[in-house]
Structure formats: structure tokens, C-alpha cells
CSV table of N, CA and C in Angstrom, one decimal:
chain,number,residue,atom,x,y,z
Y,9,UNK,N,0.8,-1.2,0.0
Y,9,UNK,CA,0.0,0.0,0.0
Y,9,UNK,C,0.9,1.2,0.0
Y,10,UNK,N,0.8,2.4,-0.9
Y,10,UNK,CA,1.4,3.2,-0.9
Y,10,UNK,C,0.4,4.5,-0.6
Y,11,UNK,N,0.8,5.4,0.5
Y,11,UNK,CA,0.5,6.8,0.8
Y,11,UNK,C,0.9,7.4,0.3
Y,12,UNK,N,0.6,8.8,-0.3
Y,12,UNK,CA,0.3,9.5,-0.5
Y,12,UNK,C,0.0,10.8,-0.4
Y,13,UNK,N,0.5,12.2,0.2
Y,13,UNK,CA,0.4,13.0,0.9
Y,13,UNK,C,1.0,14.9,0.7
Y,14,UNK,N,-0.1,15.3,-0.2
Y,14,UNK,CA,0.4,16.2,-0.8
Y,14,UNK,C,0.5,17.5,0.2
Y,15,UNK,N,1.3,18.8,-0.4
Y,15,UNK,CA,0.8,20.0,0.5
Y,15,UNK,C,1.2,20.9,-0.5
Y,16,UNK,N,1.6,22.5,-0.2
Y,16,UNK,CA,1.8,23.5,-0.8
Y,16,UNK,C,0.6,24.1,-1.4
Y,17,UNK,N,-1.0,23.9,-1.0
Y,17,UNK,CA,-2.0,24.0,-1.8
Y,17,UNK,C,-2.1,25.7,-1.0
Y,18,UNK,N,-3.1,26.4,-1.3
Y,18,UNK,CA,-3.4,27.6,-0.5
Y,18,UNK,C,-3.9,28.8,-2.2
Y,19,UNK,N,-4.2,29.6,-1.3
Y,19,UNK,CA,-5.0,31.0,-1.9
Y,19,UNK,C,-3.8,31.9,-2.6
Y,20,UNK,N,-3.6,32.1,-4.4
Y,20,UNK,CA,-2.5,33.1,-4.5
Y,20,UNK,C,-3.5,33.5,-5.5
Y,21,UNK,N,-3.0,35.1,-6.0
Y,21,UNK,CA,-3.2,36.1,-6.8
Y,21,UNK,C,-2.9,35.4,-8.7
Y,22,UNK,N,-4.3,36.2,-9.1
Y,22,UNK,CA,-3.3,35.5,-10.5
Y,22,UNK,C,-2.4,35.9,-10.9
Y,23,UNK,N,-1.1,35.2,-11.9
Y,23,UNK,CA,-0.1,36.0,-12.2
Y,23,UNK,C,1.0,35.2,-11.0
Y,24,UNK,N,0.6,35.0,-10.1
Y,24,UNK,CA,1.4,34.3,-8.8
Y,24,UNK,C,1.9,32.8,-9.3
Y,25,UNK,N,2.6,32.1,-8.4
Y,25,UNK,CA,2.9,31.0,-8.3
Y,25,UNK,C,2.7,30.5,-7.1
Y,26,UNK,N,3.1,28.6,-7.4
Y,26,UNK,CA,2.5,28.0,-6.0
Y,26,UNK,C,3.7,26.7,-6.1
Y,27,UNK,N,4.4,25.8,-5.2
Y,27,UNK,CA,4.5,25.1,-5.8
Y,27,UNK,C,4.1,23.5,-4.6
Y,28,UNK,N,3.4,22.7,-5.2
Y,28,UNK,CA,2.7,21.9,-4.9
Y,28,UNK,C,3.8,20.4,-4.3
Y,29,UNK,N,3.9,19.7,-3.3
Y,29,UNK,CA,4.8,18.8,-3.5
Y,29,UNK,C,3.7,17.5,-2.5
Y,30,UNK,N,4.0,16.1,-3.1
Y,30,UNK,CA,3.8,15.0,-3.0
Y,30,UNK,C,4.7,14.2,-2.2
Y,31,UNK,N,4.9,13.7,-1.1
Y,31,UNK,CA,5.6,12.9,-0.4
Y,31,UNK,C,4.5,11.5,-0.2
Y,32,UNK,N,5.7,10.1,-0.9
Y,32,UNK,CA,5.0,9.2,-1.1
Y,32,UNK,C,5.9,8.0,0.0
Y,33,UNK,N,4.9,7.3,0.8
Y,33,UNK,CA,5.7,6.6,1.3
Y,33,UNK,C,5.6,5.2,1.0
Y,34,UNK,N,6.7,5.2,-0.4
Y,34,UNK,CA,6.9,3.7,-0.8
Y,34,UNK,C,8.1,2.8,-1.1
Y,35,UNK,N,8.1,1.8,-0.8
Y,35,UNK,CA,10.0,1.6,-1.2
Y,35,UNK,C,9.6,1.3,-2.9
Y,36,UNK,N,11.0,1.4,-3.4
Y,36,UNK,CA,11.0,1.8,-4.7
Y,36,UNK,C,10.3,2.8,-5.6
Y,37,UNK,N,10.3,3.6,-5.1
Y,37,UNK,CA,9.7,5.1,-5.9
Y,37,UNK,C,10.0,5.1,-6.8
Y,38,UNK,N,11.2,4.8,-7.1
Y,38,UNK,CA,11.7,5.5,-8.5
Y,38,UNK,C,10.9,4.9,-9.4
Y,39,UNK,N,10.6,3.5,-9.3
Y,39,UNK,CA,9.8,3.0,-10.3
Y,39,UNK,C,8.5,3.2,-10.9
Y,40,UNK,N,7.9,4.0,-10.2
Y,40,UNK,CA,6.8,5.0,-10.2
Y,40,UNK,C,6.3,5.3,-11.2
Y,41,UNK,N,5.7,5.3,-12.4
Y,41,UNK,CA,5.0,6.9,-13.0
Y,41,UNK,C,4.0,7.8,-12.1
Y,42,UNK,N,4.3,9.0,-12.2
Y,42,UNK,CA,3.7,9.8,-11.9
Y,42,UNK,C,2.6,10.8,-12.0
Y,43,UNK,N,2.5,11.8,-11.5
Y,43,UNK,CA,0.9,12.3,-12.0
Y,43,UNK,C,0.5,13.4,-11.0
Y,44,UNK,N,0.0,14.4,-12.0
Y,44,UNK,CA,-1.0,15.7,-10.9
Y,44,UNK,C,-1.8,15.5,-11.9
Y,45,UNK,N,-3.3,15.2,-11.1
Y,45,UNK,CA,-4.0,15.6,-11.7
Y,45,UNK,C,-5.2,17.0,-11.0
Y,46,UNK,N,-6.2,17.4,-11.7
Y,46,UNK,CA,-7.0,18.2,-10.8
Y,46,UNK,C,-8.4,18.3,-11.4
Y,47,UNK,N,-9.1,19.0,-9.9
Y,47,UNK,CA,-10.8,18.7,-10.4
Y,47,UNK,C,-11.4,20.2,-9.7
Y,48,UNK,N,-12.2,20.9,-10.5
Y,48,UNK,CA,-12.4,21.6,-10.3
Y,48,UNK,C,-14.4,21.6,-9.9
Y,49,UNK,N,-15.0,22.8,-9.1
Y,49,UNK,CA,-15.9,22.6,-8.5
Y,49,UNK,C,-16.8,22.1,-9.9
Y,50,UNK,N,-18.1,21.1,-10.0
Y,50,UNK,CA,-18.8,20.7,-11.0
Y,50,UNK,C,-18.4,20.4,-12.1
Y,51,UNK,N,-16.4,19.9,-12.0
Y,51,UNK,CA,-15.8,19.2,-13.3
Y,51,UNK,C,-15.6,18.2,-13.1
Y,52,UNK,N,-15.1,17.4,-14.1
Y,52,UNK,CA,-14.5,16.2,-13.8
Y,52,UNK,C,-13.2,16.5,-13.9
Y,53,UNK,N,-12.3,15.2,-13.7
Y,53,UNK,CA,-10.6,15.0,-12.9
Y,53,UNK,C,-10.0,15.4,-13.8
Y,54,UNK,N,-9.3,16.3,-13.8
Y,54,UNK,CA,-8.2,16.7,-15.4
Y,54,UNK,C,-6.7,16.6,-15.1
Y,55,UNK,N,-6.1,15.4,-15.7
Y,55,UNK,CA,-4.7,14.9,-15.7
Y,55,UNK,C,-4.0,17.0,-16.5
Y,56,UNK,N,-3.1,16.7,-15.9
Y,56,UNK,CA,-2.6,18.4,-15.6
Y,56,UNK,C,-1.2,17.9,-16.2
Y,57,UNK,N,-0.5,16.8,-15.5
Y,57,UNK,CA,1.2,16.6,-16.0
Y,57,UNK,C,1.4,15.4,-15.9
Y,58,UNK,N,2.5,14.5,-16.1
Y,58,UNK,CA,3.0,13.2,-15.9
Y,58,UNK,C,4.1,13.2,-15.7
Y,59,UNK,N,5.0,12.3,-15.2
Y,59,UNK,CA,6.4,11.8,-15.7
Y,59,UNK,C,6.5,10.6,-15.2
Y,60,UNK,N,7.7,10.2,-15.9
Y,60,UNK,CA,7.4,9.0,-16.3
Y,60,UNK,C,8.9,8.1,-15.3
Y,61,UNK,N,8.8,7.0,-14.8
Y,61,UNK,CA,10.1,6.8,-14.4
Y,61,UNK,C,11.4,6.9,-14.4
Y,62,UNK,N,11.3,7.3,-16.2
Y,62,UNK,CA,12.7,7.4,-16.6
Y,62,UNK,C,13.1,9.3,-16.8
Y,63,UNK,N,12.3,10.0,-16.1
Y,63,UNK,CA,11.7,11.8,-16.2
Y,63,UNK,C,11.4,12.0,-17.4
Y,64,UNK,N,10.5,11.3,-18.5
Y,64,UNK,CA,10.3,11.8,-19.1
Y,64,UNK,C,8.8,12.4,-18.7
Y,65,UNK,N,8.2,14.2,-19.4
Y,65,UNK,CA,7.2,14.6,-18.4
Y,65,UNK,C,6.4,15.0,-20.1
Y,66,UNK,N,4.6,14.8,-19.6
Y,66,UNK,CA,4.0,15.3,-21.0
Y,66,UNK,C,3.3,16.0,-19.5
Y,67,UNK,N,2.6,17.1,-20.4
Y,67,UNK,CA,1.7,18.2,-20.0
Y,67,UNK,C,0.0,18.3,-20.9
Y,68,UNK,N,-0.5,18.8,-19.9
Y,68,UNK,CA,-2.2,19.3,-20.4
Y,68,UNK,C,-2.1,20.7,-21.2
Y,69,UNK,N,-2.6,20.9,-22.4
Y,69,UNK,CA,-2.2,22.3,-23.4
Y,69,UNK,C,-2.3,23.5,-22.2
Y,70,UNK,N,-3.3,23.6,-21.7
Y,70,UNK,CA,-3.8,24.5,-20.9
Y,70,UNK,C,-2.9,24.7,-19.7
Y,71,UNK,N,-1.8,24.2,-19.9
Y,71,UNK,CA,-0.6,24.5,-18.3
Y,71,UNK,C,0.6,24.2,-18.9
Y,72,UNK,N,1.0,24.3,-20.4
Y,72,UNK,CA,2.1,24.1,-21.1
Y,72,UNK,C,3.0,25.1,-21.0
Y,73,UNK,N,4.7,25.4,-20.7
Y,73,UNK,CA,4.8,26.6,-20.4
Y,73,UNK,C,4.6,27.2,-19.0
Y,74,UNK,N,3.5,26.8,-18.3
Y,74,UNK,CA,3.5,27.8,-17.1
Y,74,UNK,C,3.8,26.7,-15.7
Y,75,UNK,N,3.6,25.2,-16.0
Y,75,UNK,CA,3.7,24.7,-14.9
Y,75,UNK,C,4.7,23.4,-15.1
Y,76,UNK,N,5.4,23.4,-14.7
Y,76,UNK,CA,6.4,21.9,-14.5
Y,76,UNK,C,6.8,20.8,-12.9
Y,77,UNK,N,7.0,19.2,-13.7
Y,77,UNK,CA,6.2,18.6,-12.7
Y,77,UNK,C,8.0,18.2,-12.9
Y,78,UNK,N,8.4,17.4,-11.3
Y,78,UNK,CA,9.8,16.6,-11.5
Y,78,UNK,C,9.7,16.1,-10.3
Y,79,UNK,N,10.3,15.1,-10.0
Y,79,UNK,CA,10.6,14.1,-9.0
Y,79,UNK,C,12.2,14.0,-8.0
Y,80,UNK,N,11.9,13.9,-6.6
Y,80,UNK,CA,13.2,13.6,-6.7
Y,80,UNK,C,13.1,12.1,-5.9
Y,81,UNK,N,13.6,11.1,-6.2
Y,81,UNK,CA,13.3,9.7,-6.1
Y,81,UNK,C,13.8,9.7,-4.3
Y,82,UNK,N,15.2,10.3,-4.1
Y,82,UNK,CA,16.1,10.2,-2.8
Y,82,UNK,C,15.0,10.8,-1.7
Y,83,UNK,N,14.2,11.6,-2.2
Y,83,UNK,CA,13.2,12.0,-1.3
Y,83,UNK,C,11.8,11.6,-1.3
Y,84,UNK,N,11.4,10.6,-2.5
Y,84,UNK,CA,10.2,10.2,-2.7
Y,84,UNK,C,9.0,11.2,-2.9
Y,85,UNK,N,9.6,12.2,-3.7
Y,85,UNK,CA,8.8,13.4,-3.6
Y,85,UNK,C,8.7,13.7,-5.0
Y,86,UNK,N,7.5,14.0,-5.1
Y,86,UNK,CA,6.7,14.4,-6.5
Y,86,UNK,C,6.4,16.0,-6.3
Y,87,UNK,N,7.0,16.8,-7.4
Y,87,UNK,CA,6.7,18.3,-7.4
Y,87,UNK,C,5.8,18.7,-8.4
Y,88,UNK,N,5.3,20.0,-8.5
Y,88,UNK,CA,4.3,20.6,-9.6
Y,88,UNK,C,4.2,22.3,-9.5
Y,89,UNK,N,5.7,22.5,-10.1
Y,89,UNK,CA,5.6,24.6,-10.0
Y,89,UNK,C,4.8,24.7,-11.0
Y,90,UNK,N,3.8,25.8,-10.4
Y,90,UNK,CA,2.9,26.2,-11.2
Y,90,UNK,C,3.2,27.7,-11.2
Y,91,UNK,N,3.5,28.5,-12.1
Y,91,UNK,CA,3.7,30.1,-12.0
Y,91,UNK,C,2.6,30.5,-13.3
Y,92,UNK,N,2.5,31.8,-13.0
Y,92,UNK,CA,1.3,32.6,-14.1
Y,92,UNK,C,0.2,32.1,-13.5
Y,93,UNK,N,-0.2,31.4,-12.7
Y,93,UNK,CA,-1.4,31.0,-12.0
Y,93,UNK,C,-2.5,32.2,-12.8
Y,94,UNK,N,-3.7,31.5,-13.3
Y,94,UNK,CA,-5.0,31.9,-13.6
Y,94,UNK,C,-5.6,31.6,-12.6
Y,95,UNK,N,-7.5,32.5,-12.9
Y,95,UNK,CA,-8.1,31.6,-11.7
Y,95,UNK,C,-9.1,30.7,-12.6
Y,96,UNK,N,-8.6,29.9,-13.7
Y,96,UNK,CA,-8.8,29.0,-14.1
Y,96,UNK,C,-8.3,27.7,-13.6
Y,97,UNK,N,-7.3,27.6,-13.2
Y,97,UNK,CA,-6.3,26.8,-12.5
Y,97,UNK,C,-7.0,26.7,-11.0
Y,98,UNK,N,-7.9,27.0,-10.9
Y,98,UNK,CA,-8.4,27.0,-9.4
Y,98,UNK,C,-9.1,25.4,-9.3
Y,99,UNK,N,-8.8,24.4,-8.6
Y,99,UNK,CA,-8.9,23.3,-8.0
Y,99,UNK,C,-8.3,22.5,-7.2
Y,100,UNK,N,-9.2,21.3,-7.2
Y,100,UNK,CA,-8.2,20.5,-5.9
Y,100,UNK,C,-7.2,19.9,-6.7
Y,101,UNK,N,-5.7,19.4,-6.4
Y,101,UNK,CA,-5.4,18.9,-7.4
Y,101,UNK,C,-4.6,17.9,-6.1
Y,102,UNK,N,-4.4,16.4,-7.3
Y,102,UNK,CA,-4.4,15.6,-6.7
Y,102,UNK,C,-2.9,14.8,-6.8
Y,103,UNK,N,-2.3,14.2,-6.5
Y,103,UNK,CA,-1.2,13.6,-6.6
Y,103,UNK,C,-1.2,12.1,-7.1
Y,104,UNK,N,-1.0,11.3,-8.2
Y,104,UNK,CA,-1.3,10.3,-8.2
Y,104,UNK,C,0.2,9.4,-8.3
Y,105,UNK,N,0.3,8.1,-8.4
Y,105,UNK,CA,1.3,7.2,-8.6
Y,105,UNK,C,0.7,5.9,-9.4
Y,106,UNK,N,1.3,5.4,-10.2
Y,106,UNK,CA,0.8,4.0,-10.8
Y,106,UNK,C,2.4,3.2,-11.0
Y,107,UNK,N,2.0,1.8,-10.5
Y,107,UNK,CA,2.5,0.8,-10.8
Y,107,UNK,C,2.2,-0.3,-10.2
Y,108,UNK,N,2.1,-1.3,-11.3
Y,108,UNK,CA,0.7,-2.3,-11.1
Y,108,UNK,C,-0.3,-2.0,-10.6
Y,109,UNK,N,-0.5,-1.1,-9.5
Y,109,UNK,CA,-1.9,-0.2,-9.2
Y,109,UNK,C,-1.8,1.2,-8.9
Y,110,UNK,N,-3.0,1.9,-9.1
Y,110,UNK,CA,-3.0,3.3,-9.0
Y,110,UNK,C,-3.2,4.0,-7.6
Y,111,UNK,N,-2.6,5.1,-7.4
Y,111,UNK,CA,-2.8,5.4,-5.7
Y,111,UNK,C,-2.7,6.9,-5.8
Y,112,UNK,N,-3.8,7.6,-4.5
Y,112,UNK,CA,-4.1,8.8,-5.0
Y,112,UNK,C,-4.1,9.2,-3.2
Y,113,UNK,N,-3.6,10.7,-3.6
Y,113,UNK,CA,-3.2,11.4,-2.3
Y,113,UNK,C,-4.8,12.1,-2.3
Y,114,UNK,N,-4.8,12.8,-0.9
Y,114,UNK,CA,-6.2,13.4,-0.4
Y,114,UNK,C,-6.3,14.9,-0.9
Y,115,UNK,N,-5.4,15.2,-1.9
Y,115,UNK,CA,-5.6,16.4,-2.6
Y,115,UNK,C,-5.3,17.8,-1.6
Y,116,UNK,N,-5.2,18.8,-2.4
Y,116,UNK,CA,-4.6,19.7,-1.5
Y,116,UNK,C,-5.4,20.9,-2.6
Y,117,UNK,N,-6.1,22.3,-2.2
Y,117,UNK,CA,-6.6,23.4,-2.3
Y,117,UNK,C,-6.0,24.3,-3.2
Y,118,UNK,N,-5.8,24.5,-4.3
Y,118,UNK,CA,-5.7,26.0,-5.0
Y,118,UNK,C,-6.5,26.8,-5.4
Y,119,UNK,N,-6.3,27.9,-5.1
Y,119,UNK,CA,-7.4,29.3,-5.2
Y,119,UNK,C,-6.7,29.9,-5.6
Y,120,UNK,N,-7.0,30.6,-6.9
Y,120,UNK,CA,-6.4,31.8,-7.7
Y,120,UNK,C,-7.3,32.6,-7.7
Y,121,UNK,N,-7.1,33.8,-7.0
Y,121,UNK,CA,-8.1,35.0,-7.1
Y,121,UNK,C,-7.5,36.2,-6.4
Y,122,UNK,N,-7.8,37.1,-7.0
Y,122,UNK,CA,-8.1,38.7,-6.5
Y,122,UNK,C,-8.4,38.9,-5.2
């Protein structure tokens, strides 16, 4: 069973930045693919970034340029700088991991607003 346990979520201005991080407690992380996804109030789950265990990373058009995801395996920690923040970008966003099965952190708050 792997946990999962995101933070850095909170209220910024648009134009601001945030940056989100995942601490996973599993042996062998590195083998990992990765994942932020997010859901916004009366949307469904929107895959945001990926990477992959070898760092390779794909992105969602709509966060291309403004947000980047990376890992650092020695810390079991999954990251997601998000800068230019809209308040389109406003949701829960979620941390995920897959290998042989999928596992998902309890999400953490962004609010982009005035």
C-alpha cells in the first residue's frame, strides 16, 4: 500500500505562483509513473502533468509553459511549479502514482483569485 500525501496547496493572486509537492511513502519510488491531476468545483478529474520513471514529463495544453512537474526519487517526492497562475487553475489537485496499481493522495486546495 502506498500513501500519499500532498501540501503547498493555498490562496494566491493570478499571475502568482504555487508550488505543490507529494511525499509518497513507498520503497522503490523511482519505479513509479507519476501524475498531478485536478478537479475543479462541478468538473471532472483533469490529468494536468505526468512523468514518467525514466523523467520523461507530458503536460495538459492548458498548463504548457506555465507549470512543471519533477521528481526527486532520494526524497520520494513528487513536485508541480505552477507560476502565471490563472483563476482558471483554481482546483483540488491531486497527486497520483501508478505501478501495477494506482494510488491517489487526499488532494490539496488552490485558489487563484483577486
Amino acid at each position: 500500500q502506498v500513501q500519499l500525501v500532498e501540501s503547498g496547496g493555498g490562496l494566491v493572486q493570478p499571475g502568482g505562483s504555487l508550488r505543490l509537492s507529494c511525499a509518497a511513502s513507498a520503497s522503490m519510488f523511482s519505479i513509479y509513473a507519476l501524475a498531478w491531476y485536478r478537479q475543479a468545483p462541478g468538473k471532472q478529474r483533469e490529468l494536468v502533468a505526468t512523468i514518467s520513471n525514466g523523467g520523461s514529463t507530458n503536460y495538459v495544453d492548458s498548463v504548457k509553459g506555465r507549470f512543471t512537474i519533477s521528481r526527486d526519487n532520494a526524497k520520494n517526492t513528487v513536485y508541480l511549479q505552477m507560476n502565471s497562475l490563472k483563476p482558471e487553475d483554481t482546483a483540488v489537485y491531486y497527486c497520483n502514482a501508478k505501478w501495477m496499481e494506482m494510488y491517489w493522495g487526499q488532494g490539496t486546495q488552490v485558489t487563484v483569485s483577486s
